[in-house]
Amino acid sequence: MRRVAAAVCAAMTVAAMIVSLGACGSSNDSAESEGRSGSAGSSVSSSPSTAPSETKSSRDWGDSGCTGQAIRVIMARGTGEDANSGLLNPVAAKIAAAFAGKTQITSLDYPAKFDVSSVNAGVARLVAMLNGQAQQCPSQQTVLLGFSQGAIVTGDVLVAPADRFASSDLVGAAGTSTGTGNSTGTPTVAANTDELTDRAARNIAAVVMYGDPRFNGKASYNRGTFDKALDGSFLPRGDDDLAPYADRIADFCAARDLVCQQGGTESAHAQYFTDGSQTEGARFAIDRLRKVLG
């Protein structure tokens, strides 16, 4: 019941942000302390701090926290979720069980708060982690998991900075890009401009997202009971934004989930806990890993 309440809370947060995005808090908010989750046969680590430098090819991205195991599963939790008992933890555990002793599980250390700067912080930290991992553990394959706000973070890491949620453009009160600002005339937080290196991008074996606010109903990689005519509640991704990763993505959206289906209900955002999509998402990632690892 607690996890369902957390999912409903996440949906309410997204609904509120549609109306009051311009009133978001300061980008100085810091990440909250969080636990780490894993399973037998896997090692668990926290995410690193960002250490900006020159270009992405020569930059020191800091300690990525990678352990050198064959697989790393990185979870980006939803707004307000507990890092130890969120939607993604069972998905990560199922993947780790399929590759006993070969899997590292990491919970992305980002705020996951009601604040657009939380998304920006998550993108910055995940890009740094993946680029650092590509330098320090170049053969490690990555599975990215994202739920709700964490799905925005996960998807935005894969696209050009100009196509990210927290962009240099301005966002209208209804969640549409207007170029003129929202109802209060307040610009969004400038998007993080760091991008994945070629190796980091190649090492992403699978991406599994649930309840993505930027859901594009027409995308070829979608899964679930969604209505193809409906998009997510926040600046849906362009048709080609994630095209380079299309065969590596499973983007789950449940029918009438307000977050990924405009005009839906808040309670539907909790369906992923009970509709079998956790198992389906894990199976997709496992199949992808077996194909990559041989």
JSON list of C-alpha atoms in Angstrom, two decimals, residues 71-217:
[
{"chain": "A", "resi": 71, "resn": "ILE", "atom": "CA", "xyz": [26.67, -5.59, -16.08]},
{"chain": "A", "resi": 72, "resn": "ARG", "atom": "CA", "xyz": [25.57, -2.45, -14.28]},
{"chain": "A", "resi": 73, "resn": "VAL", "atom": "CA", "xyz": [21.90, -1.67, -13.65]},
{"chain": "A", "resi": 74, "resn": "ILE", "atom": "CA", "xyz": [21.24, 2.00, -12.84]},
{"chain": "A", "resi": 75, "resn": "MET", "atom": "CA", "xyz": [17.89, 2.98, -11.35]},
{"chain": "A", "resi": 76, "resn": "ALA", "atom": "CA", "xyz": [16.43, 6.51, -11.54]},
{"chain": "A", "resi": 77, "resn": "ARG", "atom": "CA", "xyz": [13.55, 6.48, -9.07]},
{"chain": "A", "resi": 78, "resn": "GLY", "atom": "CA", "xyz": [10.30, 8.43, -9.25]},
{"chain": "A", "resi": 79, "resn": "THR", "atom": "CA", "xyz": [9.49, 11.60, -7.34]},
{"chain": "A", "resi": 80, "resn": "GLY", "atom": "CA", "xyz": [9.58, 10.97, -3.60]},
{"chain": "A", "resi": 81, "resn": "GLU", "atom": "CA", "xyz": [10.22, 7.24, -3.90]},
{"chain": "A", "resi": 82, "resn": "ASP", "atom": "CA", "xyz": [12.30, 5.35, -1.37]},
{"chain": "A", "resi": 83, "resn": "ALA", "atom": "CA", "xyz": [15.51, 4.14, -3.00]},
{"chain": "A", "resi": 84, "resn": "ASN", "atom": "CA", "xyz": [15.14, 0.77, -1.24]},
{"chain": "A", "resi": 85, "resn": "SER", "atom": "CA", "xyz": [11.54, -0.07, -2.11]},
{"chain": "A", "resi": 86, "resn": "GLY", "atom": "CA", "xyz": [10.54, 1.69, -5.31]},
{"chain": "A", "resi": 87, "resn": "LEU", "atom": "CA", "xyz": [9.04, 0.35, -8.50]},
{"chain": "A", "resi": 88, "resn": "LEU", "atom": "CA", "xyz": [12.42, -0.33, -10.08]},
{"chain": "A", "resi": 89, "resn": "ASN", "atom": "CA", "xyz": [14.03, -2.37, -7.31]},
{"chain": "A", "resi": 90, "resn": "PRO", "atom": "CA", "xyz": [12.31, -5.68, -8.21]},
{"chain": "A", "resi": 91, "resn": "VAL", "atom": "CA", "xyz": [13.16, -5.10, -11.88]},
{"chain": "A", "resi": 92, "resn": "ALA", "atom": "CA", "xyz": [16.84, -4.67, -11.03]},
{"chain": "A", "resi": 93, "resn": "ALA", "atom": "CA", "xyz": [16.74, -7.71, -8.75]},
{"chain": "A", "resi": 94, "resn": "LYS", "atom": "CA", "xyz": [15.30, -9.92, -11.50]},
{"chain": "A", "resi": 95, "resn": "ILE", "atom": "CA", "xyz": [18.05, -8.84, -13.89]},
{"chain": "A", "resi": 96, "resn": "ALA", "atom": "CA", "xyz": [20.74, -9.48, -11.27]},
{"chain": "A", "resi": 97, "resn": "ALA", "atom": "CA", "xyz": [19.30, -12.95, -10.55]},
{"chain": "A", "resi": 98, "resn": "ALA", "atom": "CA", "xyz": [19.64, -13.86, -14.23]},
{"chain": "A", "resi": 99, "resn": "PHE", "atom": "CA", "xyz": [23.34, -12.97, -14.16]},
{"chain": "A", "resi": 100, "resn": "ALA", "atom": "CA", "xyz": [24.38, -14.08, -10.69]},
{"chain": "A", "resi": 101, "resn": "GLY", "atom": "CA", "xyz": [27.64, -12.58, -9.51]},
{"chain": "A", "resi": 102, "resn": "LYS", "atom": "CA", "xyz": [28.00, -10.47, -12.64]},
{"chain": "A", "resi": 103, "resn": "THR", "atom": "CA", "xyz": [25.72, -7.54, -11.86]},
{"chain": "A", "resi": 104, "resn": "GLN", "atom": "CA", "xyz": [26.25, -4.23, -10.09]},
{"chain": "A", "resi": 105, "resn": "ILE", "atom": "CA", "xyz": [23.12, -2.31, -9.06]},
{"chain": "A", "resi": 106, "resn": "THR", "atom": "CA", "xyz": [23.26, 1.46, -8.56]},
{"chain": "A", "resi": 107, "resn": "SER", "atom": "CA", "xyz": [20.55, 3.83, -7.40]},
{"chain": "A", "resi": 108, "resn": "LEU", "atom": "CA", "xyz": [21.15, 7.22, -9.03]},
{"chain": "A", "resi": 109, "resn": "ASP", "atom": "CA", "xyz": [21.79, 9.79, -6.33]},
{"chain": "A", "resi": 110, "resn": "TYR", "atom": "CA", "xyz": [19.62, 12.70, -7.46]},
{"chain": "A", "resi": 111, "resn": "PRO", "atom": "CA", "xyz": [16.98, 14.77, -5.63]},
{"chain": "A", "resi": 112, "resn": "ALA", "atom": "CA", "xyz": [13.81, 13.20, -7.15]},
{"chain": "A", "resi": 113, "resn": "LYS", "atom": "CA", "xyz": [11.95, 16.21, -5.78]},
{"chain": "A", "resi": 114, "resn": "PHE", "atom": "CA", "xyz": [9.14, 18.48, -6.93]},
{"chain": "A", "resi": 115, "resn": "ASP", "atom": "CA", "xyz": [11.49, 20.83, -8.78]},
{"chain": "A", "resi": 116, "resn": "VAL", "atom": "CA", "xyz": [12.51, 21.09, -12.41]},
{"chain": "A", "resi": 117, "resn": "SER", "atom": "CA", "xyz": [16.13, 21.48, -11.28]},
{"chain": "A", "resi": 118, "resn": "SER", "atom": "CA", "xyz": [15.85, 17.93, -9.88]},
{"chain": "A", "resi": 119, "resn": "VAL", "atom": "CA", "xyz": [15.60, 16.60, -13.43]},
{"chain": "A", "resi": 120, "resn": "ASN", "atom": "CA", "xyz": [18.58, 18.69, -14.50]},
{"chain": "A", "resi": 121, "resn": "ALA", "atom": "CA", "xyz": [20.64, 17.41, -11.57]},
{"chain": "A", "resi": 122, "resn": "GLY", "atom": "CA", "xyz": [19.69, 13.84, -12.41]},
{"chain": "A", "resi": 123, "resn": "VAL", "atom": "CA", "xyz": [20.72, 14.23, -16.04]},
{"chain": "A", "resi": 124, "resn": "ALA", "atom": "CA", "xyz": [24.05, 15.80, -15.07]},
{"chain": "A", "resi": 125, "resn": "ARG", "atom": "CA", "xyz": [24.87, 13.03, -12.61]},
{"chain": "A", "resi": 126, "resn": "LEU", "atom": "CA", "xyz": [23.82, 10.21, -14.89]},
{"chain": "A", "resi": 127, "resn": "VAL", "atom": "CA", "xyz": [25.81, 11.54, -17.85]},
{"chain": "A", "resi": 128, "resn": "ALA", "atom": "CA", "xyz": [28.88, 11.90, -15.63]},
{"chain": "A", "resi": 129, "resn": "MET", "atom": "CA", "xyz": [28.42, 8.40, -14.25]},
{"chain": "A", "resi": 130, "resn": "LEU", "atom": "CA", "xyz": [28.04, 6.77, -17.65]},
{"chain": "A", "resi": 131, "resn": "ASN", "atom": "CA", "xyz": [30.95, 8.65, -19.21]},
{"chain": "A", "resi": 132, "resn": "GLY", "atom": "CA", "xyz": [33.18, 7.91, -16.23]},
{"chain": "A", "resi": 133, "resn": "GLN", "atom": "CA", "xyz": [32.14, 4.27, -16.33]},
{"chain": "A", "resi": 134, "resn": "ALA", "atom": "CA", "xyz": [33.05, 4.07, -20.02]},
{"chain": "A", "resi": 135, "resn": "GLN", "atom": "CA", "xyz": [36.55, 5.28, -19.12]},
{"chain": "A", "resi": 136, "resn": "GLN", "atom": "CA", "xyz": [37.06, 3.22, -15.97]},
{"chain": "A", "resi": 137, "resn": "CYS", "atom": "CA", "xyz": [35.15, 0.01, -16.83]},
{"chain": "A", "resi": 138, "resn": "PRO", "atom": "CA", "xyz": [35.02, 0.15, -20.64]},
{"chain": "A", "resi": 139, "resn": "SER", "atom": "CA", "xyz": [33.58, -3.33, -21.16]},
{"chain": "A", "resi": 140, "resn": "GLN", "atom": "CA", "xyz": [30.76, -3.00, -18.59]},
{"chain": "A", "resi": 141, "resn": "GLN", "atom": "CA", "xyz": [27.30, -3.11, -20.17]},
{"chain": "A", "resi": 142, "resn": "THR", "atom": "CA", "xyz": [24.60, -0.83, -18.78]},
{"chain": "A", "resi": 143, "resn": "VAL", "atom": "CA", "xyz": [20.88, -1.19, -18.20]},
{"chain": "A", "resi": 144, "resn": "LEU", "atom": "CA", "xyz": [19.05, 2.07, -17.45]},
{"chain": "A", "resi": 145, "resn": "LEU", "atom": "CA", "xyz": [15.77, 1.94, -15.49]},
{"chain": "A", "resi": 146, "resn": "GLY", "atom": "CA", "xyz": [13.57, 5.00, -14.96]},
{"chain": "A", "resi": 147, "resn": "PHE", "atom": "CA", "xyz": [10.16, 5.60, -13.36]},
{"chain": "A", "resi": 148, "resn": "SER", "atom": "CA", "xyz": [8.11, 8.80, -13.63]},
{"chain": "A", "resi": 149, "resn": "GLN", "atom": "CA", "xyz": [10.52, 11.72, -13.04]},
{"chain": "A", "resi": 150, "resn": "GLY", "atom": "CA", "xyz": [13.31, 9.15, -13.30]},
{"chain": "A", "resi": 151, "resn": "ALA", "atom": "CA", "xyz": [12.05, 8.26, -16.78]},
{"chain": "A", "resi": 152, "resn": "ILE", "atom": "CA", "xyz": [12.51, 11.90, -17.83]},
{"chain": "A", "resi": 153, "resn": "VAL", "atom": "CA", "xyz": [16.07, 11.76, -16.51]},
{"chain": "A", "resi": 154, "resn": "THR", "atom": "CA", "xyz": [16.79, 8.45, -18.22]},
{"chain": "A", "resi": 155, "resn": "GLY", "atom": "CA", "xyz": [15.41, 9.48, -21.58]},
{"chain": "A", "resi": 156, "resn": "ASP", "atom": "CA", "xyz": [16.96, 12.95, -21.50]},
{"chain": "A", "resi": 157, "resn": "VAL", "atom": "CA", "xyz": [20.44, 11.51, -21.02]},
{"chain": "A", "resi": 158, "resn": "LEU", "atom": "CA", "xyz": [20.09, 9.87, -24.43]},
{"chain": "A", "resi": 159, "resn": "VAL", "atom": "CA", "xyz": [19.12, 12.98, -26.41]},
{"chain": "A", "resi": 160, "resn": "ALA", "atom": "CA", "xyz": [20.79, 16.22, -27.44]},
{"chain": "A", "resi": 161, "resn": "PRO", "atom": "CA", "xyz": [20.73, 18.97, -24.77]},
{"chain": "A", "resi": 162, "resn": "ALA", "atom": "CA", "xyz": [18.37, 21.07, -26.89]},
{"chain": "A", "resi": 163, "resn": "ASP", "atom": "CA", "xyz": [15.79, 18.27, -26.73]},
{"chain": "A", "resi": 164, "resn": "ARG", "atom": "CA", "xyz": [15.87, 17.87, -22.94]},
{"chain": "A", "resi": 165, "resn": "PHE", "atom": "CA", "xyz": [13.06, 18.77, -20.57]},
{"chain": "A", "resi": 166, "resn": "ALA", "atom": "CA", "xyz": [14.99, 21.47, -18.72]},
{"chain": "A", "resi": 167, "resn": "SER", "atom": "CA", "xyz": [16.03, 23.34, -21.86]},
{"chain": "A", "resi": 168, "resn": "SER", "atom": "CA", "xyz": [17.05, 26.91, -22.59]},
{"chain": "A", "resi": 169, "resn": "ASP", "atom": "CA", "xyz": [13.62, 27.36, -24.17]},
{"chain": "A", "resi": 170, "resn": "LEU", "atom": "CA", "xyz": [10.71, 28.44, -21.95]},
{"chain": "A", "resi": 171, "resn": "VAL", "atom": "CA", "xyz": [7.80, 26.28, -20.91]},
{"chain": "A", "resi": 172, "resn": "GLY", "atom": "CA", "xyz": [4.14, 27.29, -21.00]},
{"chain": "A", "resi": 173, "resn": "ALA", "atom": "CA", "xyz": [1.75, 26.70, -18.12]},
{"chain": "A", "resi": 174, "resn": "ALA", "atom": "CA", "xyz": [0.13, 23.77, -19.92]},
{"chain": "A", "resi": 175, "resn": "GLY", "atom": "CA", "xyz": [3.46, 22.03, -20.38]},
{"chain": "A", "resi": 176, "resn": "THR", "atom": "CA", "xyz": [3.97, 23.03, -24.00]},
{"chain": "A", "resi": 177, "resn": "SER", "atom": "CA", "xyz": [7.00, 24.80, -25.38]},
{"chain": "A", "resi": 178, "resn": "THR", "atom": "CA", "xyz": [6.04, 28.38, -26.25]},
{"chain": "A", "resi": 179, "resn": "GLY", "atom": "CA", "xyz": [9.31, 30.27, -26.48]},
{"chain": "A", "resi": 180, "resn": "THR", "atom": "CA", "xyz": [7.73, 33.06, -24.44]},
{"chain": "A", "resi": 181, "resn": "GLY", "atom": "CA", "xyz": [7.74, 31.70, -20.91]},
{"chain": "A", "resi": 182, "resn": "ASN", "atom": "CA", "xyz": [5.09, 30.27, -18.62]},
{"chain": "A", "resi": 183, "resn": "SER", "atom": "CA", "xyz": [2.19, 32.03, -16.91]},
{"chain": "A", "resi": 184, "resn": "THR", "atom": "CA", "xyz": [4.58, 33.82, -14.55]},
{"chain": "A", "resi": 185, "resn": "GLY", "atom": "CA", "xyz": [7.10, 34.67, -17.25]},
{"chain": "A", "resi": 186, "resn": "THR", "atom": "CA", "xyz": [9.71, 32.52, -15.51]},
{"chain": "A", "resi": 187, "resn": "PRO", "atom": "CA", "xyz": [12.24, 30.64, -17.65]},
{"chain": "A", "resi": 188, "resn": "THR", "atom": "CA", "xyz": [13.07, 27.02, -16.97]},
{"chain": "A", "resi": 189, "resn": "VAL", "atom": "CA", "xyz": [16.40, 25.91, -15.57]},
{"chain": "A", "resi": 190, "resn": "ALA", "atom": "CA", "xyz": [19.07, 25.81, -18.28]},
{"chain": "A", "resi": 191, "resn": "ALA", "atom": "CA", "xyz": [19.52, 22.25, -19.47]},
{"chain": "A", "resi": 192, "resn": "ASN", "atom": "CA", "xyz": [22.70, 20.39, -18.69]},
{"chain": "A", "resi": 193, "resn": "THR", "atom": "CA", "xyz": [24.80, 20.48, -21.85]},
{"chain": "A", "resi": 194, "resn": "ASP", "atom": "CA", "xyz": [26.93, 17.39, -21.20]},
{"chain": "A", "resi": 195, "resn": "GLU", "atom": "CA", "xyz": [26.46, 14.51, -23.64]},
{"chain": "A", "resi": 196, "resn": "LEU", "atom": "CA", "xyz": [27.36, 10.84, -23.63]},
{"chain": "A", "resi": 197, "resn": "THR", "atom": "CA", "xyz": [30.63, 9.80, -25.18]},
{"chain": "A", "resi": 198, "resn": "ASP", "atom": "CA", "xyz": [30.47, 7.33, -28.06]},
{"chain": "A", "resi": 199, "resn": "ARG", "atom": "CA", "xyz": [31.65, 4.46, -25.85]},
{"chain": "A", "resi": 200, "resn": "ALA", "atom": "CA", "xyz": [29.17, 5.27, -23.09]},
{"chain": "A", "resi": 201, "resn": "ALA", "atom": "CA", "xyz": [26.34, 5.30, -25.63]},
{"chain": "A", "resi": 202, "resn": "ARG", "atom": "CA", "xyz": [27.46, 1.99, -27.17]},
{"chain": "A", "resi": 203, "resn": "ASN", "atom": "CA", "xyz": [27.64, 0.34, -23.76]},
{"chain": "A", "resi": 204, "resn": "ILE", "atom": "CA", "xyz": [23.95, 0.93, -23.04]},
{"chain": "A", "resi": 205, "resn": "ALA", "atom": "CA", "xyz": [22.43, -2.50, -23.62]},
{"chain": "A", "resi": 206, "resn": "ALA", "atom": "CA", "xyz": [18.85, -1.78, -22.54]},
{"chain": "A", "resi": 207, "resn": "VAL", "atom": "CA", "xyz": [16.63, 1.07, -21.36]},
{"chain": "A", "resi": 208, "resn": "VAL", "atom": "CA", "xyz": [13.37, 0.37, -19.50]},
{"chain": "A", "resi": 209, "resn": "MET", "atom": "CA", "xyz": [11.05, 3.22, -18.53]},
{"chain": "A", "resi": 210, "resn": "TYR", "atom": "CA", "xyz": [7.70, 3.35, -16.75]},
{"chain": "A", "resi": 211, "resn": "GLY", "atom": "CA", "xyz": [5.15, 6.17, -16.61]},
{"chain": "A", "resi": 212, "resn": "ASP", "atom": "CA", "xyz": [7.29, 8.60, -18.61]},
{"chain": "A", "resi": 213, "resn": "PRO", "atom": "CA", "xyz": [5.90, 12.17, -18.51]},
{"chain": "A", "resi": 214, "resn": "ARG", "atom": "CA", "xyz": [7.56, 12.74, -21.92]},
{"chain": "A", "resi": 215, "resn": "PHE", "atom": "CA", "xyz": [5.93, 9.66, -23.46]},
{"chain": "A", "resi": 216, "resn": "ASN", "atom": "CA", "xyz": [5.35, 9.77, -27.22]},
{"chain": "A", "resi": 217, "resn": "GLY", "atom": "CA", "xyz": [2.34, 7.61, -28.04]}
]
